[in-house]
Short mmCIF file of C-alpha atoms in Angstrom, two decimals:
data_model
loop_
_atom_site.label_atom_id
_atom_site.label_comp_id
_atom_site.label_asym_id
_atom_site.label_seq_id
_atom_site.Cartn_x
_atom_site.Cartn_y
_atom_site.Cartn_z
CA MET A 1 46.70 167.49 70.86
CA VAL A 2 43.90 165.98 72.91
CA GLN A 3 44.81 162.59 71.48
CA ILE A 4 48.45 162.93 72.61
CA GLN A 5 47.43 163.91 76.16
CA SER A 6 45.08 160.96 76.30
CA ILE A 7 47.91 158.61 75.24
CA HIS A 8 50.23 160.08 77.87
CA ALA A 9 47.60 159.61 80.56
CA LYS A 10 47.09 156.00 79.55
CA LEU A 11 50.85 155.37 79.62
CA VAL A 12 51.13 156.84 83.11
CA LEU A 13 48.24 154.72 84.36
CA SER A 14 49.80 151.65 82.76
CA LEU A 15 53.14 152.28 84.44
CA ILE A 16 51.49 152.79 87.81
CA SER A 17 49.52 149.58 87.38
CA LEU A 18 52.70 147.66 86.50
CA LEU A 19 54.50 149.01 89.56
CA LEU A 20 51.63 148.05 91.85
CA LEU A 21 51.48 144.61 90.25
CA ALA A 22 55.22 144.15 90.75
CA LEU A 23 54.95 145.08 94.41
CA VAL A 24 52.15 142.57 94.98
CA THR A 25 53.48 139.63 92.94
CA ASP A 26 57.03 140.01 94.24
CA SER A 27 55.95 139.85 97.90
CA GLY A 28 56.58 136.07 98.11
CA SER A 29 60.28 136.32 97.30
CA GLY A 30 60.77 139.80 98.78
CA SER A 31 60.23 142.92 96.68
CA PHE A 32 62.89 145.53 96.10
CA LEU A 33 61.02 147.80 98.52
CA GLN A 34 61.04 145.14 101.21
CA LYS A 35 64.72 144.48 100.58
CA GLY A 36 65.47 148.14 100.93
CA LEU A 37 63.72 148.28 104.30
CA ALA A 38 64.99 144.92 105.54
CA ALA A 39 68.18 146.33 107.03
CA SER A 40 66.17 148.49 109.43
CA ASP A 41 64.12 145.60 110.86
CA THR A 42 66.03 145.73 114.15
CA ARG A 43 68.58 148.41 114.98
CA ILE A 44 70.79 148.02 118.07
CA VAL A 45 73.69 150.17 119.28
CA ALA A 46 76.22 149.19 121.95
CA SER A 47 79.13 150.58 123.95
CA GLY A 48 80.76 150.33 127.37
CA ASP A 49 83.03 152.19 129.81
CA TRP A 50 80.98 155.40 129.88
CA HIS A 51 82.03 156.86 133.27
CA CYS A 52 79.65 159.83 133.11
CA THR A 53 82.04 162.09 131.16
CA SER A 54 81.30 164.81 128.62
CA ASP A 55 82.30 162.39 125.89
CA ALA A 56 79.81 159.95 127.35
CA GLN A 57 77.12 162.60 126.91
CA LYS A 58 78.10 162.92 123.24
CA ALA A 59 77.88 159.16 122.87
CA VAL A 60 74.36 159.15 124.34
CA ASN A 61 73.33 161.95 121.95
CA LEU A 62 74.72 159.98 119.01
CA ALA A 63 72.84 156.87 120.10
CA LYS A 64 69.59 158.82 120.35
CA SER A 65 70.05 160.28 116.85
CA MET A 66 70.33 156.78 115.39
CA ASN A 67 66.78 156.02 116.60
CA PRO A 68 67.52 152.40 117.58
CA GLN A 69 65.09 149.91 119.08
CA LEU A 70 67.69 148.95 121.71
CA ILE A 71 70.80 150.31 123.42
CA LEU A 72 73.15 147.82 125.05
CA GLY A 73 75.38 149.04 127.87
CA LEU A 74 78.51 146.89 128.30
CA GLY A 75 79.41 147.92 131.86
CA ASP A 76 81.28 150.60 133.85
CA TYR A 77 78.71 153.40 133.79
CA SER A 78 80.14 155.54 136.56
CA SER A 79 83.17 155.84 138.79
CA GLU A 80 81.09 157.21 141.63
CA LYS A 81 79.55 155.49 144.64
CA THR A 82 76.00 155.85 143.32
CA LYS A 83 74.21 155.26 140.04
CA ASP A 84 72.72 158.76 139.93
CA CYS A 85 74.99 160.33 137.32
CA TRP A 86 74.41 157.46 134.92
CA VAL A 87 70.65 157.48 135.44
CA ASN A 88 70.58 161.20 134.64
CA LEU A 89 72.91 160.77 131.65
CA ILE A 90 70.92 158.01 129.98
CA LYS A 91 67.48 159.47 130.75
CA PRO A 92 66.66 160.47 127.12
CA VAL A 93 66.93 156.82 126.04
CA ALA A 94 66.41 155.04 129.35
CA SER A 95 63.34 153.12 128.14
CA ILE A 96 65.31 151.27 125.44
CA THR A 97 68.50 150.65 127.45
CA LYS A 98 69.64 147.27 128.82
CA ILE A 99 72.80 146.84 130.87
CA ALA A 100 75.56 144.40 131.72
CA LEU A 101 77.41 145.23 134.94
CA GLY A 102 81.16 145.84 135.06
CA ASN A 103 83.78 145.90 137.79
CA HIS A 104 83.18 149.61 138.56
CA ASP A 105 79.45 148.92 138.94
CA ASP A 106 80.13 146.38 141.67
CA HIS A 107 82.97 148.24 143.37
CA TYR A 108 80.97 149.71 146.26
CA ASP A 109 78.61 147.91 148.62
CA GLY A 110 75.07 147.98 147.37
CA LEU A 111 75.93 149.68 144.06
CA ALA A 112 75.23 146.63 141.90
CA ASP A 113 71.92 146.03 143.65
CA SER A 114 70.88 149.61 143.04
CA TYR A 115 71.48 149.15 139.29
CA LEU A 116 69.51 145.91 139.29
CA LYS A 117 66.60 147.49 141.12
CA HIS A 118 66.53 150.47 138.79
CA TYR A 119 66.34 148.21 135.72
CA GLY A 120 63.93 145.74 137.28
CA LEU A 121 66.41 142.87 137.34
CA SER A 122 66.77 140.12 139.94
CA LYS A 123 70.15 138.84 138.72
CA GLN A 124 73.10 140.21 136.80
CA PHE A 125 72.74 137.52 134.12
CA TYR A 126 69.52 137.44 132.11
CA SER A 127 68.22 137.33 128.54
CA PHE A 128 65.52 138.83 126.34
CA ASP A 129 64.38 139.11 122.73
CA SER A 130 64.22 142.14 120.46
CA LYS A 131 62.16 141.05 117.44
CA ASN A 132 64.23 138.32 115.75
CA VAL A 133 67.35 138.95 117.87
CA HIS A 134 68.01 137.06 121.11
CA VAL A 135 70.28 138.83 123.61
CA LEU A 136 72.03 136.95 126.43
CA THR A 137 73.65 139.16 129.08
CA MET A 138 76.33 137.53 131.25
CA ALA A 139 77.88 138.66 134.55
CA THR A 140 81.67 138.48 134.56
CA GLU A 141 81.71 139.85 138.12
CA GLU A 142 79.95 136.73 139.42
CA GLU A 143 80.85 133.04 139.42
CA PHE A 144 80.72 131.62 135.91
CA GLU A 145 82.61 128.31 136.09
CA ALA A 146 81.02 125.10 134.79
CA GLY A 147 78.28 123.92 137.14
CA SER A 148 77.59 127.36 138.57
CA GLU A 149 74.13 128.89 138.55
CA GLN A 150 75.15 131.27 135.78
CA TYR A 151 76.62 128.48 133.67
CA ASN A 152 73.45 126.39 133.94
CA PHE A 153 71.39 129.42 132.98
CA VAL A 154 73.55 130.15 129.94
CA VAL A 155 73.38 126.54 128.69
CA ASN A 156 69.60 126.33 128.98
CA ASP A 157 69.05 129.80 127.55
CA LEU A 158 71.24 129.23 124.48
CA ARG A 159 69.67 125.82 123.91
CA LYS A 160 66.18 127.30 123.87
CA ALA A 161 67.21 130.21 121.63
CA ALA A 162 68.91 127.88 119.17
CA ASN A 163 65.75 125.77 118.89
CA ASN A 164 63.39 128.76 118.63
CA PRO A 165 62.33 129.20 114.98
CA ASP A 166 61.54 132.88 115.58
CA THR A 167 65.12 133.63 116.67
CA LYS A 168 67.37 134.45 113.71
CA TRP A 169 70.31 136.02 115.54
CA ILE A 170 71.98 135.40 118.91
CA ILE A 171 74.29 137.95 120.52
CA VAL A 172 75.99 137.79 123.92
CA THR A 173 77.00 140.79 126.04
CA MET A 174 79.44 140.87 128.97
CA HIS A 175 82.01 143.24 130.48
CA HIS A 176 85.36 141.43 130.57
CA PRO A 177 86.74 140.41 127.15
CA ILE A 178 87.41 136.79 126.22
CA TYR A 179 90.11 137.73 123.65
CA SER A 180 92.13 140.92 123.20
CA SER A 181 95.15 142.38 121.46
CA PRO A 182 98.09 143.41 123.70
CA ASN A 183 97.42 146.73 125.43
CA GLU A 184 98.71 148.95 128.24
CA CYS A 185 96.04 147.96 130.75
CA ASN A 186 97.93 146.61 133.77
CA LEU A 187 95.10 144.27 134.80
CA SER A 188 95.44 140.63 133.81
CA ASP A 189 91.82 140.39 132.66
CA CYS A 190 92.47 143.12 130.08
CA GLN A 191 94.51 140.67 127.99
CA GLY A 192 91.66 138.19 127.60
CA ASP A 193 90.28 135.54 129.92
CA GLU A 194 91.29 131.94 129.24
CA GLU A 195 88.76 130.55 131.72
CA LEU A 196 85.93 132.35 129.97
CA SER A 197 87.24 131.03 126.68
CA LYS A 198 87.44 127.39 127.81
CA THR A 199 84.07 127.48 129.53
CA TYR A 200 81.91 129.41 127.08
CA HIS A 201 83.41 129.58 123.60
CA PRO A 202 82.57 125.88 122.94
CA LEU A 203 78.99 126.58 124.04
CA PHE A 204 78.80 129.64 121.77
CA ASP A 205 80.04 127.53 118.86
CA LYS A 206 77.57 124.74 119.61
CA TYR A 207 74.47 126.91 119.85
CA GLY A 208 75.21 129.25 116.95
CA VAL A 209 76.05 132.55 118.66
CA ASP A 210 76.72 135.18 116.00
CA LEU A 211 78.30 138.05 117.92
CA VAL A 212 79.89 138.62 121.37
CA LEU A 213 80.08 142.23 122.65
CA GLN A 214 82.49 143.21 125.47
CA ALA A 215 84.21 146.24 127.00
CA HIS A 216 86.57 146.78 130.00
CA VAL A 217 89.54 147.52 127.69
CA ARG A 218 89.17 151.14 126.63
CA ASN A 219 89.58 150.86 122.89
CA TYR A 220 87.77 149.23 119.95
CA GLN A 221 88.66 145.78 118.59
CA ARG A 222 86.79 143.50 116.18
CA SER A 223 87.87 139.97 115.39
CA PHE A 224 87.58 137.70 112.38
CA PRO A 225 85.08 134.84 112.74
CA LEU A 226 86.65 132.58 115.38
CA ASP A 227 86.34 128.94 116.41
CA PHE A 228 87.44 127.66 119.79
CA ASN A 229 90.99 126.29 119.95
CA GLN A 230 90.99 123.37 122.36
CA GLU A 231 94.79 122.99 122.27
CA SER A 232 95.40 126.67 122.99
CA PRO A 233 92.25 128.40 124.33
CA SER A 234 93.83 131.89 124.33
CA LYS A 235 94.58 131.59 120.59
CA PRO A 236 91.27 131.08 118.78
CA ILE A 237 91.13 129.65 115.26
CA VAL A 238 90.46 132.15 112.46
CA THR A 239 87.97 130.68 109.99
CA SER A 240 87.96 133.57 107.48
CA THR A 241 90.51 136.29 106.82
CA ASN A 242 88.13 138.48 104.87
CA LYS A 243 88.26 141.96 106.34
CA GLY A 244 84.56 142.74 106.39
CA GLU A 245 82.13 140.49 104.49
CA TYR A 246 81.23 137.04 105.77
CA LYS A 247 78.78 134.62 104.15
CA ASN A 248 77.61 131.77 106.35
CA PRO A 249 80.71 132.12 108.55
CA ASP A 250 81.93 129.21 110.60
CA GLY A 251 82.74 130.97 113.84
CA ILE A 252 81.85 133.91 116.06
CA ILE A 253 82.85 137.57 115.81
CA PHE A 254 84.08 139.06 119.10
CA ALA A 255 84.08 142.85 119.53
CA ILE A 256 85.45 145.06 122.33
CA VAL A 257 83.60 148.39 122.45
CA GLY A 258 85.13 150.15 125.47
CA THR A 259 84.67 153.57 123.90
CA GLY A 260 81.58 154.97 125.66
CA GLY A 261 83.29 158.05 127.09
CA GLY A 262 85.77 156.90 129.75
CA GLU A 263 89.37 157.98 129.25
CA LEU A 264 91.03 156.04 126.38
CA LYS A 265 94.03 155.07 128.47
CA HIS A 266 94.59 151.50 127.24
CA ASP A 267 96.80 152.07 124.22
CA LEU A 268 97.26 149.09 121.92
CA ASP A 269 100.73 147.50 121.89
CA GLY A 270 100.23 145.40 118.79
CA GLN A 271 97.53 143.55 116.91
CA SER A 272 96.72 139.91 117.54
CA SER A 273 96.45 137.65 114.50
CA PHE A 274 92.75 137.00 115.18
CA VAL A 275 91.82 140.73 115.19
CA ALA A 276 90.54 142.18 111.90
CA TYR A 277 90.39 145.84 112.97
CA GLN A 278 91.29 147.91 116.05
CA GLN A 279 91.67 151.56 117.11
CA ASP A 280 92.37 153.37 120.40
CA SER A 281 91.94 157.05 119.49
CA LYS A 282 88.19 157.78 119.25
CA PHE A 283 85.06 157.31 121.33
CA GLY A 284 82.04 155.86 119.64
CA LEU A 285 79.33 153.18 119.29
CA LEU A 286 78.82 149.96 117.39
CA ASP A 287 75.74 150.47 115.20
CA MET A 288 74.05 147.19 114.11
CA HIS A 289 71.18 146.54 111.69
CA PHE A 290 69.59 143.07 111.80
CA SER A 291 67.36 141.82 109.00
CA GLU A 292 66.08 138.30 108.41
CA ASN A 293 69.31 136.97 106.88
CA LYS A 294 71.88 139.75 107.23
CA LEU A 295 73.68 141.77 109.89
CA ASP A 296 75.27 145.07 108.87
CA ALA A 297 77.47 146.66 111.53
CA LYS A 298 79.76 149.66 111.70
CA PHE A 299 81.72 151.52 114.36
CA VAL A 300 80.69 155.18 114.35
CA ALA A 301 82.82 157.71 116.27
CA ILE A 302 81.15 160.51 118.22
CA ASP A 303 82.32 162.90 115.50
CA GLY A 304 80.16 160.99 113.00
CA SER A 305 82.96 159.21 111.13
CA THR A 306 82.72 155.48 110.32
CA MET A 307 85.93 153.70 111.30
CA ASP A 308 85.05 150.03 110.82
CA GLN A 309 82.26 148.08 109.18
CA PHE A 310 81.44 144.44 108.54
CA SER A 311 78.51 142.26 107.53
CA ILE A 312 77.32 138.71 108.15
CA ALA A 313 75.02 137.04 105.63
CA LYS A 314 73.58 133.62 106.32
CA GLN A 315 70.87 131.48 104.81
CA ALA A 316 69.72 130.12 108.15
CA LYS A 317 70.92 130.00 111.72
CA LYS A 318 72.91 127.00 112.90
CA ALA A 319 70.67 123.95 113.21
CA VAL A 320 70.55 122.61 116.74
CA ILE A 321 67.97 119.88 117.40
CA GLU A 322 67.94 118.94 121.03
CA ARG A 323 65.51 118.10 123.78
CA ILE A 324 64.98 121.13 125.98
CA SER A 325 65.13 120.44 129.70
CA ASP A 326 66.10 122.13 132.92
CA ASP A 327 69.20 119.97 133.31
CA ALA A 328 72.31 121.69 132.03
CA PHE A 329 75.17 119.83 130.41
CA SER A 330 78.31 119.55 132.48
CA ASP A 331 80.35 118.77 129.37
CA THR A 332 80.78 121.66 126.98
CA ASN A 333 81.86 119.36 124.16
CA VAL A 334 78.47 117.74 123.79
CA LYS A 335 77.71 116.45 120.29
CA GLN A 336 74.54 117.31 118.44
CA VAL A 337 71.75 114.85 118.73
CA SER A 338 71.84 114.13 115.01
CA ASP A 339 75.46 112.95 115.39
CA GLU A 340 74.77 110.50 118.16
CA GLN A 341 74.65 106.80 117.39
CA VAL A 342 71.78 104.86 118.88
CA THR A 343 72.53 101.35 119.99
CA LYS A 344 70.06 98.89 118.54
CA ALA A 345 68.86 95.83 120.40
CA LYS A 346 70.64 92.71 119.15
CA PRO A 347 69.04 89.31 118.56
CA LEU A 348 69.48 86.77 121.32
CA ALA A 349 72.00 84.74 119.38
CA GLN A 350 74.27 87.80 118.98
CA GLN A 351 74.25 88.90 122.59
CA GLU A 352 77.43 88.20 124.51
CA VAL A 353 77.12 86.26 127.72
CA THR A 354 79.55 87.04 130.49
CA GLN A 355 81.51 84.25 132.13
CA ASP A 356 79.68 84.49 135.41
CA LYS A 357 76.22 84.22 133.83
CA PRO A 358 74.90 81.13 132.01
CA ALA A 359 73.15 81.37 128.66
CA ILE A 360 69.74 80.19 129.90
CA THR A 361 68.95 79.85 133.57
CA PHE A 362 65.75 79.19 135.49
CA LYS A 363 65.33 79.35 139.23
CA LEU A 364 63.75 76.68 141.41
CA ASP A 365 62.28 79.10 143.89
CA GLU A 366 58.54 79.61 144.22
CA GLY A 367 58.84 83.32 143.56
CA ALA A 368 59.71 82.67 139.92
CA THR A 369 56.17 81.46 139.21
CA THR A 370 54.55 84.67 140.40
CA ASP A 371 55.83 86.83 137.57
CA THR A 372 53.11 87.16 134.96
CA LYS A 373 54.91 89.57 132.65
CA ALA A 374 56.67 88.25 129.58
CA LYS A 375 60.26 89.53 129.54
CA PRO A 376 63.18 89.07 127.15
CA LEU A 377 65.40 86.09 127.91
CA ALA A 378 68.30 88.34 128.87
CA ASP A 379 66.21 89.86 131.67
CA GLN A 380 64.98 86.47 132.94
CA ALA A 381 68.41 84.87 132.97
CA LYS A 382 69.71 86.49 136.14
CA VAL A 383 70.88 84.03 138.81
CA GLN A 384 71.05 84.96 142.45
CA GLU A 385 74.07 83.61 144.24
CA ASP A 386 72.11 82.25 147.18
CA LYS A 387 69.74 80.11 145.06
CA PRO A 388 70.45 76.88 143.19
CA SER A 389 70.01 76.84 139.46
CA ILE A 390 69.91 74.44 136.56
CA THR A 391 71.58 75.70 133.41
CA PHE A 392 70.82 74.61 129.88
CA LYS A 393 73.08 75.66 127.01
CA LEU A 394 71.55 76.17 123.58
CA ASP A 395 73.02 73.99 120.86
CA GLU A 396 74.82 75.52 117.89
CA GLU A 397 71.82 75.29 115.62
CA ALA A 398 69.76 77.38 118.00
CA THR A 399 72.21 80.27 117.82
CA THR A 400 71.90 80.57 114.06
CA ASP A 401 68.47 82.13 114.41
CA THR A 402 69.09 85.83 113.94
CA LYS A 403 65.69 86.92 115.23
CA ALA A 404 65.28 87.13 118.95
CA LYS A 405 61.97 85.47 119.89
CA PRO A 406 60.12 85.16 123.16
CA LEU A 407 61.13 82.10 125.12
CA ALA A 408 57.64 80.60 124.83
CA ASP A 409 58.11 80.38 121.02
CA GLN A 410 61.55 78.75 121.29
CA ALA A 411 60.48 75.91 123.61
CA LYS A 412 57.94 74.27 121.31
CA VAL A 413 57.99 70.45 121.28
CA GLN A 414 57.39 68.68 118.01
CA GLU A 415 54.48 66.31 117.92
CA ASP A 416 56.55 63.37 116.69
CA LYS A 417 58.97 63.59 119.59
CA PRO A 418 58.33 62.81 123.25
CA SER A 419 58.96 65.56 125.77
CA ILE A 420 60.88 65.46 129.00
CA THR A 421 59.25 67.67 131.58
CA PHE A 422 60.77 68.70 134.87
CA LYS A 423 57.97 69.28 137.34
CA LEU A 424 59.12 71.84 139.88
CA ASP A 425 56.27 71.59 142.38
CA GLU A 426 52.64 70.69 142.59
CA GLU A 427 51.58 74.32 142.84
CA ALA A 428 53.00 75.39 139.50
CA THR A 429 50.93 78.11 137.92
CA THR A 430 48.55 77.33 135.09
CA ASP A 431 48.62 80.81 133.66
CA THR A 432 48.94 80.71 129.88
CA LYS A 433 50.98 83.92 129.69
CA ALA A 434 54.67 83.77 128.81
CA LYS A 435 56.66 83.14 131.98
CA PRO A 436 60.14 82.04 133.03
CA LEU A 437 61.40 78.77 131.54
CA ALA A 438 60.25 76.62 134.47
CA ASP A 439 56.64 77.63 133.77
CA GLN A 440 56.80 77.70 129.97
CA VAL A 441 57.51 74.02 129.23
CA GLU A 442 53.97 72.74 129.63
CA GLN A 443 52.90 69.08 129.53
CA GLU A 444 50.85 68.19 126.50
CA GLN A 445 47.53 66.56 127.22
CA ASP A 446 48.11 63.49 125.05
CA LYS A 447 51.61 62.79 126.39
CA PRO A 448 52.62 61.65 129.85
CA ALA A 449 55.25 63.61 131.73
CA MET A 450 58.25 61.96 133.29
CA THR A 451 59.22 63.33 136.67
CA ALA A 452 62.85 62.86 137.59
CA LYS A 453 64.78 63.62 140.73
CA LEU A 454 68.30 64.83 140.45
CA GLY A 455 70.85 62.76 142.33
CA ASP A 456 73.50 63.86 144.67
CA ASP A 457 76.33 62.92 142.35
CA PRO A 458 77.47 65.58 139.90
CA PRO A 459 77.45 64.75 136.18
CA THR A 460 80.63 63.36 134.74
CA ASP A 461 80.45 65.66 131.79
CA ASP A 462 81.62 69.23 132.48
CA LYS A 463 79.34 70.63 129.82
CA PRO A 464 75.81 71.70 130.76
CA ILE A 465 72.99 69.53 129.54
CA SER A 466 72.11 70.59 125.99
CA LEU A 467 68.59 70.99 124.82
CA SER A 468 69.62 69.01 121.73
CA GLU A 469 69.86 65.90 123.96
CA GLU A 470 66.09 65.87 124.26
CA LYS A 471 65.85 64.13 120.90
CA VAL A 472 65.03 60.43 121.45
CA ASP A 473 64.87 57.96 118.56
CA LEU A 474 61.86 55.71 118.35
CA SER A 475 62.44 51.97 118.58
CA GLU A 476 62.05 49.70 115.57
CA LYS A 477 59.04 48.16 117.25
CA GLU A 478 57.30 51.48 117.38
CA LYS A 479 58.11 52.23 113.77
CA SER A 480 56.65 48.90 112.67
CA ALA A 481 53.35 49.50 114.45
CA PRO A 482 51.94 52.61 112.86
CA PHE A 483 48.40 51.71 113.83
CA GLN A 484 49.18 51.18 117.49
CA SER A 485 47.02 53.24 119.80
CA SER A 486 48.40 56.53 120.99
CA ASP A 487 48.22 55.36 124.59
CA ASN A 488 50.46 52.38 123.89
CA VAL A 489 52.88 54.51 121.91
CA ASP A 490 53.14 57.01 124.70
CA LYS A 491 53.69 54.27 127.27
CA SER A 492 56.46 52.74 125.17
CA HIS A 493 58.04 56.19 124.89
CA VAL A 494 58.09 56.56 128.63
CA GLN A 495 59.45 53.03 129.13
CA ASP A 496 62.28 53.60 126.65
CA LEU A 497 63.11 56.91 128.19
CA LEU A 498 63.23 55.38 131.66
CA GLU A 499 65.54 52.66 130.42
CA SER A 500 67.71 55.21 128.68
CA SER A 501 67.87 57.22 131.87
CA GLU A 502 68.95 54.16 133.86
CA ASN A 503 71.82 53.38 131.50
CA ASN A 504 73.11 56.76 130.41
CA SER A 505 71.98 59.49 132.79
CA PRO A 506 73.52 60.37 136.13
CA ILE A 507 69.99 60.68 137.55
CA ASP A 508 69.55 58.74 140.76
CA ASP A 509 67.35 55.59 140.60
CA GLU A 510 65.76 56.24 143.93
CA VAL A 511 62.29 57.76 143.76
CA SER A 512 60.22 58.65 146.74
CA ASP A 513 57.07 56.68 147.47
CA SER A 514 54.86 59.66 146.86
CA ASP A 515 56.49 60.22 143.42
CA LYS A 516 56.85 63.92 144.26
CA VAL A 517 59.85 66.05 143.49
CA LYS A 518 61.83 66.93 146.59
CA SER A 519 63.89 70.05 147.20
CA ILE A 520 67.45 69.61 146.07
CA ASP A 521 70.18 70.93 148.32
CA THR A 522 73.02 72.07 146.20
CA ASN A 523 76.25 73.92 146.49
CA GLN A 524 76.06 77.63 145.72
CA ARG A 525 79.00 77.57 143.35
CA ASP A 526 78.28 74.21 141.74
CA PRO A 527 74.53 73.62 141.63
CA PHE A 528 75.08 69.94 140.75
CA ALA A 529 77.47 69.15 143.62
CA SER A 530 76.23 67.60 146.84
CA LEU A 531 76.30 69.57 150.05
CA ASN A 532 77.02 66.41 152.10
#
């Protein structure tokens, strides 16, 4: 007998040890105990159109019994000129209540301000976090068009929430509904608001809003997940026709909860195709449980009955990677950063040159020599209309180089070829840094430079002088004298080049006595034409 009791005790201890071990080892992936408690991570209840009635008192009592972390008021708290009846009504749960103002709350002078002061608010639109849930409250009684203060606030707030790794859910509250089924409310804004839809639904889609809560129409409506319809903003696109369970839905669920206690006088006259469930007979609240990856929601009437329920399960919130700044977008159809194409810099040979700008241009003014910063050729090739210029066009072989190089690397002169140097002035800079073309073609120490003065007559050839024309063949005499001194070779090069210039080049033969380059007066449109 003692042996049997001892065995039983050992079995019990073993089972307890296994349970404790399971709880510890399963903590990484989420134990069954954690999963069971996950749904109660954040509990929020919401309703609107209270109007300080006896049914409103029942709704407040129901909300208190649910023990939520947050109560969201969706507007229209009283029909009186003061806030007093509402403040007294909500007192048992005042510390966990946040409000959006409705048309009745702004009906009398100073009434809206009294609500704001009581709740410590400076504006009707604001936002806050409740654990892993971000709540954005909008003001449909104030200006909300694109470019308004409220619009800029909404854009920046949603952008930050979407990029916040601690935010798992985003819900928006407001008073007037964006979409609605037909009903007997004689106000135009009871049938939905197309301007709200066009202005904000694209933003809600972009930044991953999960749920939009509204009131004003005194009934309950809950939509399917909806995408914005650009062709017909008042007819959103249904992305799932499932009645209640949505996994990683593409779209936003819109709910009207105008059942806080005010008279249910807006009977439904039909059901829109985008509405999954609706009722107009009972007061009640929308009860929501937010866990890490799931939202469970149900509409509970003040008599305790559940009339509608739905759930959203998602692996992760919508990815939005974007620089956060204070500047709001004016375009609501802004693409995600990851979708944008970045223009890459093209090599020089692939860059298009406009008709009014030459391929390579250097200026003859003294200011060009003062720039000590190496810049890409495209930035140095700007020609001012009031200054003369000499244009050189690269030959076809030069354009086959697919790698854009600094100009100083492209203007190298081979040792076996003489160079033709245009000396701009005696005060040319000797700085060795890369500079505009006029300063980059430097005279080699072992080769004389030939200074030429441009004549008044324009060249007969319409084409600009090509850099490929700098190639000069050596004479047979030079080839036959390989041991001739370098000084003699260089002199013969200069002599041949001078003779070649006399016979083939339009360069004027006249040279000043001082052998210095003079300023060339040219026409602004044709830099080679004479001004005389």
